[in-house]
Amino acid sequence: MAELTAAEQVRDGRADFDFFMGSWNIKHHRLAERLKGCDTWEDYAGTAEARKVLGDLGNTDEITMDTPAGCVRGMTVRLFDPHTRLWRLYWASNASGIMDEPLVGRFQNGRGEFYGHEIVGGVAIFSRFIWTPMSDEQCRWEQAFSADGGRTWETNWIMEFTRRGE
Amino acid sequence: MTEQVEAAQDRDGRADFDFFLGVWDSKQRRLTDWLKGCDTWREFTGVSVARKTLDGLGHMDEVILDTPTGRVVGLTVRVFDPQTRLWSIYWVDSRRGVLQAPMVGGFQNGRGEFYDRETFDGVNIFSRFIWTSSGPNTCHWEQAFSADGGRTWETNWTADFTRREDSSAI
């Protein structure tokens, strides 16, 4: 494969998470129960720190969520595959003990969509992340599950990020 | 959290990779061809930076390897499961954008052993990491493959780590 120029590399997708590097405050909105028709949402505060790894081909973040039961901590590893131009997003929390199977996807027209397949409560579901950068100071992430093969989606977790001043 | 709980957590295995936190220089030795009876080794150097994540339940290190065929940047993520008391070790390098299936295991008597089954050149193999720490400033890692169900192992990559006292150059 011919080497890409630096300008071409920036456009191939590897720069598409650059907006998220740095320190953020988070407003978490979490559905109290998933895939049960619940409409009760819980709000928590949190923080995120994101930085690059592997040169330009990856990044990692650590996220906190302050709940009455304690601080939930999560980490994400995002890896860009220059051959397929797809991102893989891996998640682990202080409750999981392993890295989950990745969600896979890319940005198009300023919106990132990433899909995975997992087992939740004994049910095989599709999972989806949507990333929306809004400005240098604000961005948004949401997670949805589908238990009917992608016909309907239930959003169960939203994070609203505001960049933290130094 | 009480001191007793913290002490119990320190013993459950989550602290077993703490010896590797910090900045390390390494001498890397890599077998030229794997599972082919080769006995030619290539030597090169590496620099690793390791830190905690997930409030101590995870570790992450980045390594820069200056190999004979060019610079490779690698990332290792280690996640500890308090229920099973097992570590899962994931590796990815700058040549491919996929986290490899984890090596799984733990430490006993100061020696860490981690195993996985994978496919190498179309052959079904077992792979093994061994981690040993000797004092606060040196440690050793090696990787071996077995193509006969674990009866015999060929070590194909080793690394001897020395802690870098002056990490200002990183």
Short mmCIF file of C-alpha atoms in Angstrom, two decimals:
data_model
loop_
_atom_site.label_atom_id
_atom_site.label_comp_id
_atom_site.label_asym_id
_atom_site.label_seq_id
_atom_site.Cartn_x
_atom_site.Cartn_y
_atom_site.Cartn_z
CA MET A 1 0.00 0.00 0.00
CA ALA A 2 1.37 3.41 -0.91
CA GLU A 3 2.22 5.58 2.06
CA LEU A 4 -0.29 8.32 2.65
CA THR A 5 0.86 11.89 2.93
CA ALA A 6 0.36 13.60 6.27
CA ALA A 7 -2.61 15.54 4.89
CA GLU A 8 -4.20 12.36 3.55
CA GLN A 9 -3.67 10.65 6.92
CA VAL A 10 -5.59 13.40 8.69
CA ARG A 11 -8.49 12.88 6.31
CA ASP A 12 -8.52 9.07 6.50
CA GLY A 13 -10.35 9.14 9.85
CA ARG A 14 -7.49 8.80 12.31
CA ALA A 15 -8.00 12.42 13.42
CA ASP A 16 -11.74 12.04 13.98
CA PHE A 17 -11.47 11.70 17.79
CA ASP A 18 -9.00 14.56 18.18
CA PHE A 19 -11.86 16.81 19.36
CA PHE A 20 -12.11 14.68 22.52
CA MET A 21 -8.49 14.92 23.73
CA GLY A 22 -8.16 16.78 27.04
CA SER A 23 -10.09 17.18 30.30
CA TRP A 24 -13.88 17.28 30.57
CA ASN A 25 -16.72 17.56 33.05
CA ILE A 26 -19.62 15.21 32.40
CA LYS A 27 -23.35 15.27 33.03
CA HIS A 28 -24.42 11.62 33.02
CA HIS A 29 -28.05 10.73 32.31
CA ARG A 30 -28.67 7.05 32.88
CA LEU A 31 -31.82 5.07 32.38
CA ALA A 32 -32.55 3.32 35.70
CA GLU A 33 -33.34 -0.02 34.02
CA ARG A 34 -32.52 -1.23 30.53
CA LEU A 35 -34.84 -2.91 28.02
CA LYS A 36 -37.75 -2.98 30.45
CA GLY A 37 -39.81 -0.03 29.28
CA CYS A 38 -38.41 2.10 32.09
CA ASP A 39 -38.62 5.89 31.78
CA THR A 40 -36.85 6.87 35.01
CA TRP A 41 -33.55 8.65 34.44
CA GLU A 42 -30.76 9.20 36.96
CA ASP A 43 -28.34 12.11 36.73
CA TYR A 44 -24.76 12.00 38.00
CA ALA A 45 -21.69 14.19 37.68
CA GLY A 46 -18.37 12.91 36.43
CA THR A 47 -15.09 13.71 34.71
CA ALA A 48 -13.13 12.45 31.74
CA GLU A 49 -9.47 12.63 30.75
CA ALA A 50 -8.52 11.61 27.21
CA ARG A 51 -5.11 11.37 25.56
CA LYS A 52 -3.54 9.83 22.51
CA VAL A 53 -1.62 6.56 22.41
CA LEU A 54 0.14 4.65 19.61
CA GLY A 55 1.08 7.83 17.83
CA ASP A 56 -1.99 8.96 15.90
CA LEU A 57 -3.62 5.54 15.73
CA GLY A 58 -5.32 5.40 19.11
CA ASN A 59 -6.48 7.15 22.19
CA THR A 60 -7.57 6.26 25.68
CA ASP A 61 -9.75 7.87 28.28
CA GLU A 62 -10.70 7.45 31.90
CA ILE A 63 -14.21 8.38 32.94
CA THR A 64 -15.76 8.76 36.39
CA MET A 65 -19.38 8.80 37.48
CA ASP A 66 -20.24 9.81 41.04
CA THR A 67 -23.24 7.76 42.16
CA PRO A 68 -24.69 7.47 45.69
CA ALA A 69 -23.30 3.91 45.76
CA GLY A 70 -19.78 5.13 44.98
CA CYS A 71 -17.60 6.29 42.15
CA VAL A 72 -17.88 4.22 38.96
CA ARG A 73 -14.71 4.30 36.88
CA GLY A 74 -14.41 3.30 33.27
CA MET A 75 -11.75 3.32 30.65
CA THR A 76 -11.94 3.25 26.88
CA VAL A 77 -9.32 2.27 24.33
CA ARG A 78 -10.02 3.45 20.79
CA LEU A 79 -7.96 2.02 17.96
CA PHE A 80 -7.98 3.16 14.34
CA ASP A 81 -7.34 0.59 11.62
CA PRO A 82 -5.80 2.46 8.66
CA HIS A 83 -6.63 -0.40 6.28
CA THR A 84 -10.39 -0.48 6.91
CA ARG A 85 -10.52 3.13 8.21
CA LEU A 86 -12.68 1.87 11.04
CA TRP A 87 -12.42 2.62 14.75
CA ARG A 88 -12.75 -0.07 17.40
CA LEU A 89 -13.92 1.14 20.81
CA TYR A 90 -13.12 -1.08 23.80
CA TRP A 91 -14.57 -0.43 27.25
CA ALA A 92 -13.67 -1.70 30.73
CA SER A 93 -14.97 -0.59 34.11
CA ASN A 94 -14.04 -1.26 37.70
CA ALA A 95 -17.00 -3.68 37.72
CA SER A 96 -16.19 -5.65 34.56
CA GLY A 97 -12.69 -7.08 35.09
CA ILE A 98 -12.11 -7.48 31.34
CA MET A 99 -12.22 -5.35 28.20
CA ASP A 100 -15.54 -5.76 26.39
CA GLU A 101 -15.80 -6.74 22.75
CA PRO A 102 -15.35 -3.60 20.65
CA LEU A 103 -17.97 -1.43 19.04
CA VAL A 104 -16.91 -0.72 15.46
CA GLY A 105 -17.64 2.25 13.26
CA ARG A 106 -16.62 5.64 11.91
CA PHE A 107 -17.56 9.29 11.62
CA GLN A 108 -19.57 10.61 8.72
CA ASN A 109 -20.82 14.17 8.36
CA GLY A 110 -19.75 15.10 11.88
CA ARG A 111 -21.46 12.18 13.60
CA GLY A 112 -19.79 8.98 14.76
CA GLU A 113 -21.78 5.73 14.84
CA PHE A 114 -20.35 2.57 16.35
CA TYR A 115 -22.05 -0.80 16.63
CA GLY A 116 -21.50 -3.95 18.63
CA HIS A 117 -23.17 -7.20 19.56
CA GLU A 118 -23.31 -8.41 23.13
CA ILE A 119 -25.26 -10.43 25.67
CA VAL A 120 -27.13 -8.41 28.31
CA GLY A 121 -29.17 -10.25 30.92
CA GLY A 122 -29.07 -13.41 28.83
CA VAL A 123 -30.41 -11.64 25.73
CA ALA A 124 -28.39 -11.09 22.54
CA ILE A 125 -28.60 -7.41 21.64
CA PHE A 126 -27.09 -4.85 19.34
CA SER A 127 -25.40 -1.90 21.02
CA ARG A 128 -24.76 1.50 19.48
CA PHE A 129 -22.69 4.53 20.44
CA ILE A 130 -23.33 7.91 18.84
CA TRP A 131 -20.63 10.56 19.24
CA THR A 132 -21.46 14.16 18.34
CA PRO A 133 -18.81 16.86 18.58
CA MET A 134 -20.67 20.17 18.90
CA SER A 135 -17.91 22.74 19.42
CA ASP A 136 -14.38 22.90 20.84
CA GLU A 137 -15.96 23.07 24.28
CA GLN A 138 -18.85 20.63 24.06
CA CYS A 139 -19.59 17.14 22.82
CA ARG A 140 -22.09 14.40 23.44
CA TRP A 141 -22.12 10.60 23.62
CA GLU A 142 -25.07 8.28 23.84
CA GLN A 143 -25.53 4.55 24.11
CA ALA A 144 -28.56 2.62 22.89
CA PHE A 145 -29.49 -1.07 22.86
CA SER A 146 -31.71 -2.93 20.43
CA ALA A 147 -33.27 -6.28 21.31
CA ASP A 148 -35.11 -6.64 17.96
CA GLY A 149 -32.26 -6.77 15.49
CA GLY A 150 -31.93 -3.02 15.08
CA ARG A 151 -35.57 -2.14 14.30
CA THR A 152 -36.00 -0.16 17.52
CA TRP A 153 -33.41 1.34 19.82
CA GLU A 154 -33.65 2.31 23.49
CA THR A 155 -31.18 5.01 24.53
CA ASN A 156 -30.00 4.15 28.06
CA TRP A 157 -27.03 6.41 28.79
CA ILE A 158 -26.12 9.93 27.69
CA MET A 159 -22.98 11.85 28.55
CA GLU A 160 -22.84 15.60 27.95
CA PHE A 161 -19.25 16.81 28.00
CA THR A 162 -18.05 20.34 28.74
CA ARG A 163 -14.34 21.04 28.43
CA ARG A 164 -12.73 21.83 31.76
CA GLY A 165 -10.65 24.96 32.11
CA GLU A 166 -7.05 24.43 33.16
CA MET B 1 -12.85 1.97 53.12
CA THR B 2 -11.31 0.39 56.21
CA GLU B 3 -7.63 -0.46 56.47
CA GLN B 4 -8.54 -4.15 56.75
CA VAL B 5 -10.44 -4.00 53.45
CA GLU B 6 -7.54 -2.22 51.75
CA ALA B 7 -5.07 -4.78 53.08
CA ALA B 8 -7.28 -7.64 51.86
CA GLN B 9 -7.53 -5.99 48.43
CA ASP B 10 -3.78 -5.64 48.26
CA ARG B 11 -3.51 -9.40 48.73
CA ASP B 12 -6.18 -10.43 46.23
CA GLY B 13 -3.82 -9.98 43.27
CA ARG B 14 -4.70 -6.46 42.10
CA ALA B 15 -1.33 -5.20 43.35
CA ASP B 16 0.68 -7.92 41.62
CA PHE B 17 1.71 -5.76 38.65
CA ASP B 18 2.57 -2.71 40.77
CA PHE B 19 6.25 -3.60 40.48
CA PHE B 20 6.03 -2.53 36.81
CA LEU B 21 4.73 1.00 37.35
CA GLY B 22 7.13 3.67 36.13
CA VAL B 23 9.63 4.08 33.31
CA TRP B 24 11.79 1.23 32.06
CA ASP B 25 14.56 0.60 29.57
CA SER B 26 14.58 -2.88 28.12
CA LYS B 27 16.83 -5.23 26.20
CA GLN B 28 14.62 -7.16 23.83
CA ARG B 29 15.62 -10.48 22.25
CA ARG B 30 13.37 -11.85 19.55
CA LEU B 31 13.70 -15.18 17.78
CA THR B 32 13.92 -14.51 14.03
CA ASP B 33 11.51 -17.26 12.95
CA TRP B 34 8.95 -18.86 15.22
CA LEU B 35 8.14 -22.60 15.45
CA LYS B 36 10.65 -23.47 12.73
CA GLY B 37 13.61 -24.71 14.78
CA CYS B 38 15.32 -21.34 14.32
CA ASP B 39 18.07 -20.36 16.75
CA THR B 40 18.88 -16.88 15.44
CA TRP B 41 17.96 -14.02 17.74
CA ARG B 42 17.68 -10.32 17.03
CA GLU B 43 18.36 -7.82 19.77
CA PHE B 44 16.97 -4.33 20.11
CA THR B 45 15.98 -1.86 22.79
CA GLY B 46 12.73 -0.55 24.16
CA VAL B 47 11.40 2.11 26.51
CA SER B 48 8.20 1.47 28.50
CA VAL B 49 6.02 3.79 30.55
CA ALA B 50 3.48 2.05 32.82
CA ARG B 51 0.74 3.57 34.94
CA LYS B 52 -2.46 2.59 36.76
CA THR B 53 -6.00 3.03 35.54
CA LEU B 54 -9.44 2.11 36.92
CA ASP B 55 -8.42 2.98 40.47
CA GLY B 56 -5.83 0.20 40.52
CA LEU B 57 -7.88 -2.49 38.75
CA GLY B 58 -6.11 -1.77 35.50
CA HIS B 59 -2.64 -1.03 34.25
CA MET B 60 -1.63 0.46 30.94
CA ASP B 61 1.81 0.71 29.45
CA GLU B 62 3.17 2.12 26.24
CA VAL B 63 6.38 0.80 24.76
CA ILE B 64 8.60 2.13 21.98
CA LEU B 65 10.58 -0.66 20.31
CA ASP B 66 13.45 0.27 18.01
CA THR B 67 13.54 -2.95 16.01
CA PRO B 68 15.92 -3.74 13.13
CA THR B 69 13.02 -3.14 10.73
CA GLY B 70 11.90 0.16 12.26
CA ARG B 71 10.20 1.73 15.21
CA VAL B 72 7.11 0.00 16.61
CA VAL B 73 4.88 1.57 19.24
CA GLY B 74 2.87 -0.82 21.41
CA LEU B 75 0.16 -0.54 24.02
CA THR B 76 -0.62 -3.10 26.72
CA VAL B 77 -3.77 -2.96 28.82
CA ARG B 78 -4.03 -5.20 31.89
CA VAL B 79 -7.37 -5.53 33.64
CA PHE B 80 -7.83 -7.33 36.97
CA ASP B 81 -11.09 -9.13 37.74
CA PRO B 82 -11.62 -9.15 41.54
CA GLN B 83 -14.17 -11.98 41.23
CA THR B 84 -11.91 -14.45 39.45
CA ARG B 85 -8.68 -12.79 40.65
CA LEU B 86 -7.36 -13.15 37.11
CA TRP B 87 -5.55 -10.62 34.98
CA SER B 88 -6.41 -10.25 31.30
CA ILE B 89 -3.54 -8.78 29.27
CA TYR B 90 -4.31 -7.13 25.91
CA TRP B 91 -1.74 -6.02 23.34
CA VAL B 92 -1.90 -3.84 20.26
CA ASP B 93 0.88 -2.26 18.23
CA SER B 94 1.05 0.51 15.66
CA ARG B 95 1.00 -1.93 12.75
CA ARG B 96 -2.64 -3.00 13.26
CA GLY B 97 -5.64 -1.36 14.87
CA VAL B 98 -7.08 -4.35 16.72
CA LEU B 99 -6.66 -5.33 20.36
CA GLN B 100 -5.46 -8.94 20.46
CA ALA B 101 -7.36 -11.58 22.45
CA PRO B 102 -6.16 -11.46 26.05
CA MET B 103 -3.57 -13.56 27.81
CA VAL B 104 -5.18 -14.65 31.09
CA GLY B 105 -3.53 -15.65 34.35
CA GLY B 106 -2.00 -14.51 37.60
CA PHE B 107 0.97 -14.56 39.93
CA GLN B 108 1.99 -17.34 42.29
CA ASN B 109 5.15 -17.28 44.38
CA GLY B 110 6.47 -14.22 42.58
CA ARG B 111 6.02 -15.62 39.07
CA GLY B 112 3.25 -14.55 36.74
CA GLU B 113 1.98 -16.99 34.10
CA PHE B 114 -0.56 -15.99 31.45
CA TYR B 115 -1.98 -18.18 28.70
CA ASP B 116 -4.03 -17.99 25.53
CA ARG B 117 -4.88 -20.11 22.52
CA GLU B 118 -4.36 -18.50 19.16
CA THR B 119 -3.63 -19.17 15.51
CA PHE B 120 -0.11 -18.59 14.21
CA ASP B 121 0.68 -19.14 10.52
CA GLY B 122 -2.45 -21.27 10.25
CA VAL B 123 -1.44 -23.48 13.19
CA ASN B 124 -3.43 -23.78 16.40
CA ILE B 125 -1.07 -22.93 19.26
CA PHE B 126 -0.93 -22.09 22.94
CA SER B 127 0.88 -18.91 23.89
CA ARG B 128 2.37 -18.08 27.28
CA PHE B 129 3.77 -15.01 29.02
CA ILE B 130 6.01 -15.35 32.07
CA TRP B 131 6.66 -12.30 34.24
CA THR B 132 9.26 -12.32 37.01
CA SER B 133 10.33 -9.43 39.18
CA SER B 134 13.70 -9.39 40.94
CA GLY B 135 14.03 -6.37 43.17
CA PRO B 136 12.44 -2.96 42.59
CA ASN B 137 14.61 -2.04 39.60
CA THR B 138 14.74 -5.11 37.36
CA CYS B 139 12.16 -7.49 35.91
CA HIS B 140 11.86 -9.99 33.09
CA TRP B 141 9.20 -10.98 30.57
CA GLU B 142 9.16 -13.78 28.08
CA GLN B 143 6.77 -15.17 25.50
CA ALA B 144 6.64 -18.79 24.38
CA PHE B 145 4.49 -20.75 21.92
CA SER B 146 3.54 -24.42 22.03
CA ALA B 147 2.32 -26.27 18.94
CA ASP B 148 1.89 -29.61 20.74
CA GLY B 149 -0.78 -28.81 23.30
CA GLY B 150 1.63 -27.50 25.94
CA ARG B 151 4.06 -30.43 26.06
CA THR B 152 6.96 -28.37 24.69
CA TRP B 153 7.39 -24.61 24.53
CA GLU B 154 9.59 -22.49 22.28
CA THR B 155 10.51 -19.17 23.85
CA ASN B 156 10.48 -16.61 21.02
CA TRP B 157 10.73 -13.19 22.70
CA THR B 158 12.29 -12.02 25.95
CA ALA B 159 12.72 -8.63 27.58
CA ASP B 160 14.97 -7.63 30.48
CA PHE B 161 13.77 -4.41 32.07
CA THR B 162 15.82 -1.91 34.08
CA ARG B 163 14.07 0.94 35.84
CA ARG B 164 15.04 4.34 34.50
CA GLU B 165 15.95 6.59 37.41
CA ASP B 166 15.95 9.77 35.36
CA SER B 167 12.66 9.78 33.47
CA SER B 168 12.86 13.46 32.51
CA ALA B 169 13.82 12.54 28.95
CA ILE B 170 10.48 10.76 28.32
#
